[in-house]
XYZ file of C-alpha atoms in Angstrom:
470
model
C 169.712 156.302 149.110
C 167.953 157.407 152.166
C 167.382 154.714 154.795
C 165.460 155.479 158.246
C 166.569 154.585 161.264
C 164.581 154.829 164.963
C 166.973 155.165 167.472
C 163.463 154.114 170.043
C 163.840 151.238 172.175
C 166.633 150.044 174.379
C 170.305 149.081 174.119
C 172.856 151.397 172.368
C 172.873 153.502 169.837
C 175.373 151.327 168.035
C 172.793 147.763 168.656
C 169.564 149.486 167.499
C 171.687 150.481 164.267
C 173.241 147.563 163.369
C 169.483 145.482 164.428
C 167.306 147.850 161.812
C 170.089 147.003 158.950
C 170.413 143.642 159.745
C 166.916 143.492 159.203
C 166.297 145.444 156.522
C 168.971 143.040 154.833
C 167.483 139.410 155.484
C 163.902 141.179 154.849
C 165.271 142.343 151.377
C 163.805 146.111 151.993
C 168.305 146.359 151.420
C 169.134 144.203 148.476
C 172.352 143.204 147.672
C 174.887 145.230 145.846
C 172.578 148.610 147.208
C 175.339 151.372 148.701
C 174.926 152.313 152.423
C 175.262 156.267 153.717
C 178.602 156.889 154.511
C 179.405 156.777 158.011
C 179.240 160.784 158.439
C 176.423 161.376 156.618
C 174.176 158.700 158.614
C 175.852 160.046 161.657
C 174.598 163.732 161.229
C 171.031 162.535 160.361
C 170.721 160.942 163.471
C 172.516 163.128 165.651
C 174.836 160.147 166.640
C 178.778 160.027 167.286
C 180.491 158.921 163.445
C 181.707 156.286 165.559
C 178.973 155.120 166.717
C 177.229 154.025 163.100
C 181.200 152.916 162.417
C 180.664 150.079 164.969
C 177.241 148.924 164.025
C 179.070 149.051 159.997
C 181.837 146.982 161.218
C 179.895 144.529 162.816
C 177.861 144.029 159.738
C 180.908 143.656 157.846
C 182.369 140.978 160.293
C 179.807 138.937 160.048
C 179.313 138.847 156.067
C 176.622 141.615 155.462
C 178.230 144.127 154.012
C 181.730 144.999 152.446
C 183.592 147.795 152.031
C 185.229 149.263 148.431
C 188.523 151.665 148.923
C 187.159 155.025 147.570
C 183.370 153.784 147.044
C 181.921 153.296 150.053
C 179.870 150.320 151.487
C 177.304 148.623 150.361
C 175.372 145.260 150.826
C 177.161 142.222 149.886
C 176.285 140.037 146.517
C 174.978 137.252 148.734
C 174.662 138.486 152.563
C 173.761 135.261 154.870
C 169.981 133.991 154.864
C 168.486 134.019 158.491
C 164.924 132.300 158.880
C 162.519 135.528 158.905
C 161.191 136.504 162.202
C 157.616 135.132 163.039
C 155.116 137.296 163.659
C 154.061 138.197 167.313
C 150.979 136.265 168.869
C 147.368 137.676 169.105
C 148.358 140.728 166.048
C 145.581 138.953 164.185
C 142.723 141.764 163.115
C 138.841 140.166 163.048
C 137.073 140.902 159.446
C 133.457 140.296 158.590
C 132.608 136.485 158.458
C 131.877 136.820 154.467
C 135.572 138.065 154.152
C 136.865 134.710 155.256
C 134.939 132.781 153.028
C 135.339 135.217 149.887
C 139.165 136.091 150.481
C 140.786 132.429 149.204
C 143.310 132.614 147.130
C 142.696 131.264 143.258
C 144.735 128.088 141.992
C 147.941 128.691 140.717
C 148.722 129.244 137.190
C 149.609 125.764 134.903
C 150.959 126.269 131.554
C 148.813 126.930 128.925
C 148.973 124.824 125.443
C 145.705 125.898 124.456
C 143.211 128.015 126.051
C 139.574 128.082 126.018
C 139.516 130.491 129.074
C 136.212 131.661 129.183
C 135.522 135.373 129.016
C 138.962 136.210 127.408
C 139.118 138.578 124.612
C 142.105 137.925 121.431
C 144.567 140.695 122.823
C 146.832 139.892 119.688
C 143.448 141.057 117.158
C 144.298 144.354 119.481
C 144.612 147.778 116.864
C 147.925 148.700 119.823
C 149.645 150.969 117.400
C 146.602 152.782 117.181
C 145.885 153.089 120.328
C 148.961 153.782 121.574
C 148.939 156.988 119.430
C 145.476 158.322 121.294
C 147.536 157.875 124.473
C 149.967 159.588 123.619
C 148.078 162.400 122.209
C 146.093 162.547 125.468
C 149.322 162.397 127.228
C 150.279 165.365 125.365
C 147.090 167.352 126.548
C 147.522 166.316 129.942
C 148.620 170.095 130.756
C 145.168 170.998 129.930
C 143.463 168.756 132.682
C 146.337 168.379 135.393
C 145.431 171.037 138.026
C 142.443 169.836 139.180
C 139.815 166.822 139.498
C 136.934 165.818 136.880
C 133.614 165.034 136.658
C 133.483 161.474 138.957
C 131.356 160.437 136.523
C 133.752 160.354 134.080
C 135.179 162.010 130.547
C 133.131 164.350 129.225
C 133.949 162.946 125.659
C 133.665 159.824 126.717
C 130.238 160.023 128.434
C 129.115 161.483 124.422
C 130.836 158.940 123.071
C 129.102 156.065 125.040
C 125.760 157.326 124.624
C 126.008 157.906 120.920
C 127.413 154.296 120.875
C 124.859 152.108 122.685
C 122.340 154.398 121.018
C 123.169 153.046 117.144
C 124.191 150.049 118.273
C 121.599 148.805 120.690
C 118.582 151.152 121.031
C 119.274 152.668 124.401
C 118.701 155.955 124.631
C 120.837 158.059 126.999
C 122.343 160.885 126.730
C 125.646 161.973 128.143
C 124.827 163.428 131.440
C 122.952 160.306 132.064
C 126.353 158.104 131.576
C 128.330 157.122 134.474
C 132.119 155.498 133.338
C 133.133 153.225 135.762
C 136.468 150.605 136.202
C 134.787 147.937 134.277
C 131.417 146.134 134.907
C 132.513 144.677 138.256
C 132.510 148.805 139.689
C 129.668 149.908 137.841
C 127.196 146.137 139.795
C 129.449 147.548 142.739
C 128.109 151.154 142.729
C 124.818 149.507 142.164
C 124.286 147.621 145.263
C 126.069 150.513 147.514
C 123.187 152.318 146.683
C 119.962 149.872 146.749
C 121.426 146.719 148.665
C 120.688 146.890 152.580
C 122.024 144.313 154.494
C 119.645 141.162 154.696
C 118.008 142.464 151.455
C 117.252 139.554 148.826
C 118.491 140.176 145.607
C 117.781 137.222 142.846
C 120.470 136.260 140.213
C 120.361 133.653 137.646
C 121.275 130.332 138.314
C 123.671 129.433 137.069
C 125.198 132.617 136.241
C 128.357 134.845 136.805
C 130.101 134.120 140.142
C 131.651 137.423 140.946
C 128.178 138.915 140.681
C 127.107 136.553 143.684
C 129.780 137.508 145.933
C 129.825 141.071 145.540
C 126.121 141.169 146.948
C 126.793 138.405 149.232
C 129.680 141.240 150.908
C 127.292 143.472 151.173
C 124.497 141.593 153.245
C 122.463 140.619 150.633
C 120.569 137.694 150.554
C 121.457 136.129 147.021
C 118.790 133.755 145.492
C 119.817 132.072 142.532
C 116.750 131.731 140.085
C 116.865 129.526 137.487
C 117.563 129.622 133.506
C 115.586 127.970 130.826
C 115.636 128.182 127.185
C 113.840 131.422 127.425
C 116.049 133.194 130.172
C 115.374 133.887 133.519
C 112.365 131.993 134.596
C 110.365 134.661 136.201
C 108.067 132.881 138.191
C 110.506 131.593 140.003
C 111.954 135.462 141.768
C 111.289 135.120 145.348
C 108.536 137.589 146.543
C 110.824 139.525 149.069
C 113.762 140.541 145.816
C 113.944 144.136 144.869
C 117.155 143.724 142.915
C 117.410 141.426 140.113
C 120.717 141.090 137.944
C 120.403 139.174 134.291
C 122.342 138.934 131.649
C 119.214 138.611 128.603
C 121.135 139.468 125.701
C 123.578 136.412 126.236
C 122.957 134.709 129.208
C 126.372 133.918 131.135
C 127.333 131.092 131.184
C 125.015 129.328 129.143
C 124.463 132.059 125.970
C 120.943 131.871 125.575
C 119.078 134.720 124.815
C 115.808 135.684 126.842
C 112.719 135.861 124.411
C 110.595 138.536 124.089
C 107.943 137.657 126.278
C 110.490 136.560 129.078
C 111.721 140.299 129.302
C 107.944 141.466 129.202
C 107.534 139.406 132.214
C 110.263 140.352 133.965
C 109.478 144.387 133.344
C 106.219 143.920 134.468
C 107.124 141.934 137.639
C 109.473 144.791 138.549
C 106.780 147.536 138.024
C 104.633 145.347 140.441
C 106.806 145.109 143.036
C 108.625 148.323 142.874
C 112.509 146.409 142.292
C 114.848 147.264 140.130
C 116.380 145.211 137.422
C 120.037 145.314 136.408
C 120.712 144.194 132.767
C 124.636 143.443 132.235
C 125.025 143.781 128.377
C 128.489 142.278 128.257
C 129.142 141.319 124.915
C 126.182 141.923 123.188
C 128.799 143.273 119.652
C 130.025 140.022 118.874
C 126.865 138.408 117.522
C 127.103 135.836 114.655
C 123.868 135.390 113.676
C 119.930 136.518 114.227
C 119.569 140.262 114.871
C 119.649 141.011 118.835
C 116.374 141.850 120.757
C 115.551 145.447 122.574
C 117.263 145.914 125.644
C 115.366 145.736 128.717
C 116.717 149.219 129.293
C 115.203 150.190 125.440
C 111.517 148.193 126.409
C 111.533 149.732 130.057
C 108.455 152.172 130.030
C 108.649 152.066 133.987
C 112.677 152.878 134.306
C 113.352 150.168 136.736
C 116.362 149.104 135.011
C 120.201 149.811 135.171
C 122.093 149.098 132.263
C 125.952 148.295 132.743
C 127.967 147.873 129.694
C 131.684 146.912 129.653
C 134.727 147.742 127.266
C 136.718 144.351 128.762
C 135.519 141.768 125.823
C 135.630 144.238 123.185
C 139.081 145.861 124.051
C 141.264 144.810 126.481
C 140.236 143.759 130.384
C 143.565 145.553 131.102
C 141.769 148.968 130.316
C 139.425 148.563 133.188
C 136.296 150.604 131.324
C 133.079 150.491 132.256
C 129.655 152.121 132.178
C 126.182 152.070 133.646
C 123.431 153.900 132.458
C 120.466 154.540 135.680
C 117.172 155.386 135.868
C 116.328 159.476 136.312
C 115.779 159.076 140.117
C 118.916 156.908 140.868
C 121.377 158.806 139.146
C 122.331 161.251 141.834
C 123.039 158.460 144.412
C 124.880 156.672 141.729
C 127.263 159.794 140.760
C 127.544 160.658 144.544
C 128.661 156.680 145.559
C 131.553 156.724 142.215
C 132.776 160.395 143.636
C 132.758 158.374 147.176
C 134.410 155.156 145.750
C 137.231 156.409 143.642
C 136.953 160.526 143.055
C 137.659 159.821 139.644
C 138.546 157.676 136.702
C 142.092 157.579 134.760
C 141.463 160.447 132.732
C 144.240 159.534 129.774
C 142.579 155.992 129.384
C 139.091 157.758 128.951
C 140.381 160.462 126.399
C 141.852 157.680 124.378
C 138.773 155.558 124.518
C 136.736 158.382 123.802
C 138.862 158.763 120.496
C 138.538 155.415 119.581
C 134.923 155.618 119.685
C 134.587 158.756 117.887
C 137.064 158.180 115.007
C 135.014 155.186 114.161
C 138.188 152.591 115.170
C 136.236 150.969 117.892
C 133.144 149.924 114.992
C 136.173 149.021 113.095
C 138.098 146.698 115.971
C 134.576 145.119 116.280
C 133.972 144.372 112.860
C 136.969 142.666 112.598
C 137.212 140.797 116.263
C 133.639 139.533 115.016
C 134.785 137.819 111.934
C 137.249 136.112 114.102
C 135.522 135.232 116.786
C 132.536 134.310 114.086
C 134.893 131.450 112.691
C 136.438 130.265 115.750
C 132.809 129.733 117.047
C 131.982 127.641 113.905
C 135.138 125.704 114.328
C 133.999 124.699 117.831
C 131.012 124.515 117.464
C 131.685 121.802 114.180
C 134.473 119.525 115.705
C 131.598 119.529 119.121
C 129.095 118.147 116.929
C 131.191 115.818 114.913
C 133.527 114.331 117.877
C 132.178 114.768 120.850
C 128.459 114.023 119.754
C 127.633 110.441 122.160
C 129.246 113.221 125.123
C 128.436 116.915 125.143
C 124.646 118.346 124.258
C 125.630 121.933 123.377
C 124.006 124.614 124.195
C 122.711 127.127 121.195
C 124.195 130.627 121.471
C 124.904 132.994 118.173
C 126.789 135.315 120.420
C 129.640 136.013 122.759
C 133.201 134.567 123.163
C 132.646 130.951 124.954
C 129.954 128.186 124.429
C 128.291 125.740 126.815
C 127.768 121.943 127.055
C 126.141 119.600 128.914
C 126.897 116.022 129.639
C 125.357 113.675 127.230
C 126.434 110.374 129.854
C 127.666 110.434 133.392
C 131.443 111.288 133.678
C 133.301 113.032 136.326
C 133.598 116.224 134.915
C 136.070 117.619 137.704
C 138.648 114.930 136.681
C 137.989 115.640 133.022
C 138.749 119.300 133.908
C 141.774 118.259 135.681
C 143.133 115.664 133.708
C 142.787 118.487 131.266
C 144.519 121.200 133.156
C 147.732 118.670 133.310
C 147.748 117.743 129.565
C 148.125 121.948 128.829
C 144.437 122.953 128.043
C 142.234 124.730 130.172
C 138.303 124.241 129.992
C 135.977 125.094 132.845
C 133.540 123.349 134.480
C 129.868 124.562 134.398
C 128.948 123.035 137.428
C 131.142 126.244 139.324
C 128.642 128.255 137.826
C 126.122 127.140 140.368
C 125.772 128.827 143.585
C 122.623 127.262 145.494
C 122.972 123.544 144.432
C 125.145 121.118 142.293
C 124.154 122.259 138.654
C 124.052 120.551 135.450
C 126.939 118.662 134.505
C 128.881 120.315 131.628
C 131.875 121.854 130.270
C 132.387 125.797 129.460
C 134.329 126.728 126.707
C 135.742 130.132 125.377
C 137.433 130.490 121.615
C 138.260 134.218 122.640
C 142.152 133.107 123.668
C 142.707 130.254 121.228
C 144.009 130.642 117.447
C 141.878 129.343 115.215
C 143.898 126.351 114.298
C 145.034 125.466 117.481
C 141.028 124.738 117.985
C 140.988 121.111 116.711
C 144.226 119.337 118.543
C 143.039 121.574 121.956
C 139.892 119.225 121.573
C 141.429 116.047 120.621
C 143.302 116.363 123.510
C 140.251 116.934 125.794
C 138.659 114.271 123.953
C 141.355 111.879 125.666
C 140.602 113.098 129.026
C 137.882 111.083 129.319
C 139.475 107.595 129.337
């Protein structure tokens, strides 16, 4: 293999050798059993004496780094002596915005898993993978086609058709392609969003409680976040501070709490946005799986004054792993919205896109949903039944007809963190609604997704929980 060497800095040729492959050995950038140049050939790519990258070899051979094989050459040895690694040099440290420090902590490690009610995980074994991996490939095989140049930053051309014709049967939104935008999941398409309308100090009102990543993306970009809060109706509208002119809700399913926001609620809202001039982002996340009731217009479909954005996501529905994503903006945003995705990222992963945009149009992804649904459909009534039955004098839970998790609150006082732990340790993960909340301590209650659990590992998942609460 090729290995650089600097021959800057002082001592002799033969130190600042043997140094850089000492250290590229106890840093593991050499690992053991990898061959070494021979002597001659490192020699004349440094311009260097053969004897003097002999010496630095031999030294490294004396002292247990590397060996040498009669009529193979040298290489690393199988286990070359461990040296403490080098600290780092003082005052190297680089400042970052103050909201960096708070955001940047790293999550809790992994536990095993015995049974998981994760929220916001979609069943990746209910995944059609032989049929997908057969639009790859297919795409893969038309790559030829596409590979000399760059795309549309807004995203497959097929796909964008595909999307519109989609959300157009299936929830009333009218778009057509041009006025698509594909984007790396939800998270990119709220990110392109507030690049575009968010100036620093701006308020911009979210619901309370509601999704967490939401309230830190605007919180990096200066925003002023406001957490509103949620009744049985939705967002309460009333309660938007005067100076907001970005509002994000979730009204077909409310995260995390899966109510749906009534008819008059959304009136309200479109009206308080054509008063004030602010926009209104509606994140339809999961609107397909519904169990029950027929869904209500979009904001997006019962916008006369086209103040909202609509963002749609592919992440419940197919796999998070696939990273699509959409938004659908007003006439007069759309050019700021194309120009920030051709700023953020050039492009999207053509292949992925073709394939989706397959999957749409051979009718597999109505298919996939169909199917997911009458899954997700029982696993909800399973929950939903063993709730109600053993957990009735604890958890008050929250209607919702929707979605892939359920909400609870707490019936009597308990220490829901140490539920949640105690939990965690006996192999099954629940949530706990309270982190949810970003302005205050929130409700008291338990979230729980059925999107990663079998259907009969449901019941002893919940008699286990049921024992966290000694």
């Amino acid at each position: 293999m090729d290995f650089h060497v600097s021959l800057a800095g002082r001592g002799d040729l033969s130190a600042r050798i043997y140094r850089q492959l000492h250290e590229a050995i106890i840093e593991g950038r050499l690992g053991p059993g990898e061959r070494l140049p021979p002597t001659r050939e490192l020699a004349a790519s440094l311009s260097v004496s053969r004897n003097t990258v002999a010496v630095a070899y031999e030294r490294l051979t004396a002292e247990g780094f590397l060996v040498g094989r009669v009529g193979a050459g040298t290489f690393v040895c199988a286990n070359p002596p461990s040296h403490p690694p080098a600290t780092d040099r003082p005052g190297g440290e680089i400042p970052v915005r103050p909201v960096w420090r708070a955001l940047a902590a790293d999550p809790s490690p992994a536990r095993p898993v015995l049974f998981d009610f994760q929220v916001g995980v979609p069943d990746a074994h209910g995944f059609p993978m032989a049929a997908w991996r057969r639009l790859v490939a297919r795409e893969l095989r038309d790559v030829g086609v596409r590979a000399s140049g760059y795309v549309d930053p807004a995203g497959h051309e097929g796909l964008r058709a595909a999307i519109a014709r989609h959300i157009g049967l299936s929830r009333s939104v009218r778009a057509g392609a041009d006025e698509v935008v594909v984007t790396h999941g939800a998270q990119q398409a709220l990110d392109l969003a507030g690049r575009v309308l968010v100036e620093p100090g701006a308020c911009v009102a979210v619901e309370e409680p509601g999704y967490p990543p939401v309230r830190e993306l605007f919180t990096s970009l200066g925003a002023k976040v406001a957490g509103v809060p949620v009744d049985g109706e939705g967002l309460v509208v009333a309660a938007i501070p005067h100076a907001a002119s970005l509002v994000y809700v979730t009204p077909s399913h409310q995260f995390p709490l899966g109510t749906a926001m009534s008819l008059d609620r959304r009136s309200a809202l479109l009206s308080w946005a054509h008063e004030r001039g602010a926009v209104v982002i509606e994140d339809d996340y999961d609107s397909e799986f519904r169990f029950s009731d027929r869904p209500l217009e979009p904001l997006h479909s019962l916008d006369r004054g086209r103040r909202v954005i609509y963002v749609g996501s592919f992440a419940k529905t197919m796999l998070p792993m696939l990273r699509l994503g959409f938004l659908v903006p007003p006439p007069s945003l759309r050019p700021a919205i194309r120009a920030a995705k051709r700023l953020s990222d050039r492009q999207g992963e053509v292949t992925t896109q073709g394939a989706m945009a397959a999957f749409l149009t051979e009718g597999l992804f109505a298919r996939h949903v169909r199917r997911s649904t009458r899954r997700y459909a029982a696993r909800h009534e399973r929950i939903t039944t063993i709730l109600r039955r053993d957990f009735a004098h604890r958890l008050d839970i929250v209607p919702s007809t929707a979605g892939l998790h359920l909400a609870a609150y707490l019936r009597e006082p308990a220490d829901v963190g140490a539920i949640v732990r105690r939990a965690a340790d006996a192999g099954v993960v629940v949530e706990d609604l309270r982190t949810y909340y970003g302005d205050g301590p929130g409700e008291p209650g338990l979230a729980l997704g059925y999107g990663g659990i079998e259907l009969d590992q449901i019941e002893p998942g919940l008699r286990r929980l049921a024992a966290c609460w000694a």
